[in-house]
Coordinates of C-alpha atoms in Angstrom, one line a residue:
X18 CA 8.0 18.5 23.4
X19 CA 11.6 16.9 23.5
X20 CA 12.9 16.7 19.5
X21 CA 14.0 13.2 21.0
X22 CA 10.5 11.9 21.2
X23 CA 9.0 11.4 18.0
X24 CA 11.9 9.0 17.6
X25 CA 10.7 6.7 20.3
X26 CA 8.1 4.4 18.1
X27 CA 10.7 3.7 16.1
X28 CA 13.0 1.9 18.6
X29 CA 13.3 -1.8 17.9
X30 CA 11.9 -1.6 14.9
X31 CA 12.7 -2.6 11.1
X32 CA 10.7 -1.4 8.5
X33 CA 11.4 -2.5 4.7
X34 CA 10.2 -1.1 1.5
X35 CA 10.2 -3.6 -1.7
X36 CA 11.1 -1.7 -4.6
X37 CA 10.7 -2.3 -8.6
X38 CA 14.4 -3.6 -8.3
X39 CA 16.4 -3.5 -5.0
X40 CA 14.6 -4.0 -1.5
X41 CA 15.3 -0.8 1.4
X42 CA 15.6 -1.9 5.6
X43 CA 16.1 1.1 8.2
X44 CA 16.3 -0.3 11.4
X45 CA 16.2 1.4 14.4
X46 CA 18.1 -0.1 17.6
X47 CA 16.2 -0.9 20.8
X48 CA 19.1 1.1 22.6
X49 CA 18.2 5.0 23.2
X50 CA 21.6 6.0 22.0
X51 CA 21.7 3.9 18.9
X52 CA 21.4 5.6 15.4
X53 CA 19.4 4.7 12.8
X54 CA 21.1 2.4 10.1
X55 CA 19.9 1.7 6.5
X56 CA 20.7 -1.2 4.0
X57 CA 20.3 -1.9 0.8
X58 CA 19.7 -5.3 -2.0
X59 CA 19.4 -6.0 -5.1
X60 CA 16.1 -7.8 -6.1
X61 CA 14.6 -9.1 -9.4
X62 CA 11.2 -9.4 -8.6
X63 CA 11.5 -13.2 -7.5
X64 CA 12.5 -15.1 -4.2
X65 CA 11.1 -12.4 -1.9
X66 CA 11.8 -14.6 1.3
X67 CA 15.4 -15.0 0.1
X68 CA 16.0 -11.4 -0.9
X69 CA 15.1 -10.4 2.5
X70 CA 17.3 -13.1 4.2
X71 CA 20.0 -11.5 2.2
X72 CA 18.8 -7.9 2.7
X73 CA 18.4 -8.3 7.0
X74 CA 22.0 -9.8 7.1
X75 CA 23.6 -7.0 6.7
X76 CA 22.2 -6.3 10.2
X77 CA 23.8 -6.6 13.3
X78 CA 21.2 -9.0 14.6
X79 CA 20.5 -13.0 13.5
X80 CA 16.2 -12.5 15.0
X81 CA 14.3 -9.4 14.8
X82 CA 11.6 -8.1 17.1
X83 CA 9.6 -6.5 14.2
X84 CA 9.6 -5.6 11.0
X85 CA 7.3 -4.3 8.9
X86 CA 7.0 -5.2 4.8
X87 CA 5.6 -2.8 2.6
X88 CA 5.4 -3.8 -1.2
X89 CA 5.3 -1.2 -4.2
X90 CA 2.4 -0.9 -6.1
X91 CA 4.5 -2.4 -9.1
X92 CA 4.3 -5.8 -6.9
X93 CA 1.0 -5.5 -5.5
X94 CA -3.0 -6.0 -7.1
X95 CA -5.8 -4.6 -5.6
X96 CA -8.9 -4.3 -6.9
X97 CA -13.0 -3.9 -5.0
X98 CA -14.6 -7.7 -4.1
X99 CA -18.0 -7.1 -4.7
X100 CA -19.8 -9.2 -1.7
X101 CA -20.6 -12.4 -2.2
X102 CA -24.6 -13.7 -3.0
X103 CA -26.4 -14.1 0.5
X104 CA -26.5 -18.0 -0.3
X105 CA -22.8 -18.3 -0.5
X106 CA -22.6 -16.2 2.6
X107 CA -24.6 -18.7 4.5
X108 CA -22.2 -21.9 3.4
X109 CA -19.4 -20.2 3.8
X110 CA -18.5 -21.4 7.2
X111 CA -14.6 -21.4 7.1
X112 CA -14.1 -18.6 5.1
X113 CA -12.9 -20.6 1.6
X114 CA -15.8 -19.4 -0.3
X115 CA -14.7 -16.6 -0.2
X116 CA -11.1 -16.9 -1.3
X117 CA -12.9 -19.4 -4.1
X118 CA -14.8 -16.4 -5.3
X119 CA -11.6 -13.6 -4.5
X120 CA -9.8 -15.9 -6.7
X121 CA -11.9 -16.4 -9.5
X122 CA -12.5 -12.4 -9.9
X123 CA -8.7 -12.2 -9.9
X124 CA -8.9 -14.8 -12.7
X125 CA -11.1 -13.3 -14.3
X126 CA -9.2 -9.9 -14.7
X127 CA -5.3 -11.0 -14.9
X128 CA -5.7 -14.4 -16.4
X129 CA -4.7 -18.2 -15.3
X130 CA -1.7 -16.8 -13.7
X131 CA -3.4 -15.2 -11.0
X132 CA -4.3 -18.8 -10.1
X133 CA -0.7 -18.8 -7.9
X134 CA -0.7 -15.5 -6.4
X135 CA -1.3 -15.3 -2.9
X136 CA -4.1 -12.6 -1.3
X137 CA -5.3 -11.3 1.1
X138 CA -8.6 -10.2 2.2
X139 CA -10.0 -7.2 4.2
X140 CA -11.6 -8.1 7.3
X141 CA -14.9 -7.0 7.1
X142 CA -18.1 -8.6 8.0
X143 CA -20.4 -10.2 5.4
X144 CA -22.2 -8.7 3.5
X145 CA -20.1 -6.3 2.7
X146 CA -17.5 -5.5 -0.8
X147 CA -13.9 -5.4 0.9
X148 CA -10.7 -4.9 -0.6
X149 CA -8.3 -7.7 -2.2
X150 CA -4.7 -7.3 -2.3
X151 CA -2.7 -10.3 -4.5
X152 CA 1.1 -10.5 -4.9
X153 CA 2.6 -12.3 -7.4
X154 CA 5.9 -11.9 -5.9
X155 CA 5.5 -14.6 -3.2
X156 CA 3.9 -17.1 -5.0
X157 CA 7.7 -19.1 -5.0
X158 CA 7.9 -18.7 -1.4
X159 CA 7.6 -19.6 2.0
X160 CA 7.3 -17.1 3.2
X161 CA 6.0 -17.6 6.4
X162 CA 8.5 -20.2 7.3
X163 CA 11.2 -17.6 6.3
X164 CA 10.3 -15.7 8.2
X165 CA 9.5 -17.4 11.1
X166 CA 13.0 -17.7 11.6
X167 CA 14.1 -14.1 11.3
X168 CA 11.7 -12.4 13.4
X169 CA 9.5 -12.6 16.4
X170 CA 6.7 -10.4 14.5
X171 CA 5.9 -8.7 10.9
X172 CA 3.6 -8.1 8.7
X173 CA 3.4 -7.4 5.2
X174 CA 1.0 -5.2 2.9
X175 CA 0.8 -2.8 -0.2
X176 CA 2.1 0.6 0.7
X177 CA -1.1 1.8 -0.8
X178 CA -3.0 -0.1 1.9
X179 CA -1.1 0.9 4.7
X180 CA -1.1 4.6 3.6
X181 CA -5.0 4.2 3.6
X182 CA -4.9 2.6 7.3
X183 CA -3.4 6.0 8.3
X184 CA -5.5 8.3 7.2
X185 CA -9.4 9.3 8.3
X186 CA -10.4 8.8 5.2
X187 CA -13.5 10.8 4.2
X188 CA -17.1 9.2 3.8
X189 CA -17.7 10.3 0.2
X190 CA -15.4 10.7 -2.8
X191 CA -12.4 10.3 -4.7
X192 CA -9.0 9.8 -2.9
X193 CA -6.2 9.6 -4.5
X194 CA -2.6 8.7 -3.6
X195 CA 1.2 9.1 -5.9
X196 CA 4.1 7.1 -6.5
X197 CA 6.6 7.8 -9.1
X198 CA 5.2 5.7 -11.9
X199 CA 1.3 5.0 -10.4
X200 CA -1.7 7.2 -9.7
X201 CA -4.2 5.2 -7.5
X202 CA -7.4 6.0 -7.3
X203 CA -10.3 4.7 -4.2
X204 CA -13.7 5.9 -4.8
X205 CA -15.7 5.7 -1.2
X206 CA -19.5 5.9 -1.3
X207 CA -20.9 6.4 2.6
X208 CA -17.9 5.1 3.8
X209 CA -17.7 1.9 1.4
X210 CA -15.3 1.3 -1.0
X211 CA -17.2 1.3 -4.1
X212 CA -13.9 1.3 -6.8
X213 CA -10.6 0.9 -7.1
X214 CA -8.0 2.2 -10.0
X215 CA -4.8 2.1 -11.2
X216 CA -3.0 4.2 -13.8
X217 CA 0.8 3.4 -14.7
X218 CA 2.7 6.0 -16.2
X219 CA 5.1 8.9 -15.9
X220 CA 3.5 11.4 -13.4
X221 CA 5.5 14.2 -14.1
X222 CA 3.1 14.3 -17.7
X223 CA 0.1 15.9 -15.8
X224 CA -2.5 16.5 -18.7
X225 CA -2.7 12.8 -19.0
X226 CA -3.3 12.0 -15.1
X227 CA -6.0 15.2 -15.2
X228 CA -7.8 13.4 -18.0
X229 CA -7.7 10.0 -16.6
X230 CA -9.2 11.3 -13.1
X231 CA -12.2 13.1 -15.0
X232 CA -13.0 10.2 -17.7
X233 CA -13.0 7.5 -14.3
X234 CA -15.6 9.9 -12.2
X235 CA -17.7 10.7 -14.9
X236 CA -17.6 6.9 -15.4
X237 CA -18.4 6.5 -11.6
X238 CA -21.1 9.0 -12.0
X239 CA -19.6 11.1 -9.1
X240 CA -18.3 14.4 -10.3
X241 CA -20.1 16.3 -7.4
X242 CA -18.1 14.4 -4.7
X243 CA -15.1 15.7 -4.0
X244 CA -11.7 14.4 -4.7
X245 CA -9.0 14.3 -2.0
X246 CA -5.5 14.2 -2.7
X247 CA -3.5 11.8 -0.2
X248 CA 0.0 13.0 1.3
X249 CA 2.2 11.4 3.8
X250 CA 3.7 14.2 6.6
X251 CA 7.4 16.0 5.1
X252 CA 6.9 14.5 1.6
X253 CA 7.3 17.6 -0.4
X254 CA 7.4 15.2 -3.8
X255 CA 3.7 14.7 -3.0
X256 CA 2.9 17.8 -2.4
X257 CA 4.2 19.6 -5.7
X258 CA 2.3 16.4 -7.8
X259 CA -0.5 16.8 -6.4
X260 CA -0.4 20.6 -6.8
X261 CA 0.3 20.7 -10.2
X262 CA -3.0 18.1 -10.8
X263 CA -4.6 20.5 -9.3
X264 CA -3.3 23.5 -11.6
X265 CA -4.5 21.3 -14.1
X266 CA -8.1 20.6 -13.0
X267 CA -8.6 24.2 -11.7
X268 CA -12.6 24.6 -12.0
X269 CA -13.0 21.1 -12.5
X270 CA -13.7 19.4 -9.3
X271 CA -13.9 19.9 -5.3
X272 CA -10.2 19.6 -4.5
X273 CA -8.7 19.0 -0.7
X274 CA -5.3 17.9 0.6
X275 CA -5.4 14.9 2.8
X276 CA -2.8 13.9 5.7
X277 CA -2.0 10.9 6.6
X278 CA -1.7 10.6 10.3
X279 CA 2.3 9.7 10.2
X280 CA 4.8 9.0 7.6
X281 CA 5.2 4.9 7.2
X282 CA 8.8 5.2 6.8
X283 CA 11.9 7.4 8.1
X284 CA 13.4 6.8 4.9
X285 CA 14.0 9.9 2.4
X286 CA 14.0 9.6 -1.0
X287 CA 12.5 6.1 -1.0
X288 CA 9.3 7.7 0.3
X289 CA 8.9 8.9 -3.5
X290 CA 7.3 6.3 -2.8
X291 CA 8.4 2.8 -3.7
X292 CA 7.6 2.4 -7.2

């Protein structure tokens, strides 16, 4: 296979990482002969839309054919819906129930502030749990008229999510994916997501992570399930953390690497990830 080829689903296309300070754009030019450029701006966690604006200008281009947001854990909450009672289900015609209960459980958890942040919901077919993402960074924004005017297409999702959507994740047990300052954790239970957990600290301090991944599947009641750990393709950062967790939980639990089927971003050290 040409060495020029794996480069082709890139062409035409910007991704952008949102950091805990600065936001990232590689961008990759339609033209086969083009080389891929990378830009850089300062961000401080409000005005998303605006910090993009900024961030895309130093572009040589005024409307984009795609691009693709991913937001750092710092910036994104996720957390299991549990499904909704069959009664609600039934009502629940144009989908607001839904958000109405997605909202309150947010409530619930991170307090009246949550009562701004916009979500997003899986798309899955009642009854069913599904996964909630909410973003406090865009609840000043909008951001869908931003950025209406910027590009012909994007989207926009937790990095953790997207990591997730490409990877065969496994039917039962513990997966778990790495960024500098946050271990995640997604417990699946015949092929449903059954919990979701977050740990914030410095990952270079293993003991602590080992502890934290026992004490949640003994919680869980699942320490016969194996527990996968979650790399993207040429990360070698991911790779040595997750090899020195499992140093540390030697004899302890069922451990497997798990690949994602392509890297989300070209971009080097930001794929560390983008904590």
């Amino acid at each position: 296979m040409s060495p020029l080829l794996p480069e082709l689903r890139w062409r035409g296309l910007t991704r952008v990482l949102v950091l805990a300070d600065q936001l990232v754009a590689e961008h990759w030019p339609a033209a086969m002969h083009s080389h891929r450029m990378v830009v850089r701006a300062a961000w401080d966690g409000s005005a998303l839309a605006l910090a993009l604006q900024t961030l895309l200008a130093q572009l040589p281009a005024k409307r984009w054919q795609r691009v693709e947001i991913y937001v750092a854990d710092k910036h994104a909450h996720l957390l299991r819906l549990p499904a909704m009672a069959a009664d609600m289900q039934t009502l629940d015609l144009t989908g607001q129930a839904q958000q109405d209960y997605a909202r309150a459980m947010l409530m619930q958890i991170y307090g009246e502030s949550a009562q701004r942040w916009p979500l997003r919901l899986q798309d899955v077919r009642q009854p069913q749990d599904c996964i909630v993402a909410a973003m406090p960074a865009l609840q000043t924004d909008d951001f869908r008229a931003v950025m209406g005017t910027i590009a012909m297409q994007y989207t926009l999702q937790p990095y953790a999510t997207a990591l997730w959507a490409q990877t065969r994740l496994p039917a039962n047990g513990t997966v778990l994916t790495a960024e500098p300052q946050m271990l995640r954790l997604l417990q699946l239970n015949d092929s449903r997501v059954t919990h979701i957990a977050s740990l914030a600290t410095d990952l270079t301090a293993v003991q602590p992570l080992a502890d934290w991944l026992l004490r949640e599947r003994m919680l869980l009641g699942v320490q016969s399930q194996p527990c996968y750990w979650l790399m993207e393709p040429d990360c070698p950062w991911m790779a040595r953390t997750g090899g020195h967790l499992k140093q540390a939980l030697a004899g302890a639990l069922d451990w497997h690497s798990l690949f994602a089927k392509r890297a989300l971003t070209n971009l080097g050290q930001e794929r560390m990830h983008v904590a």
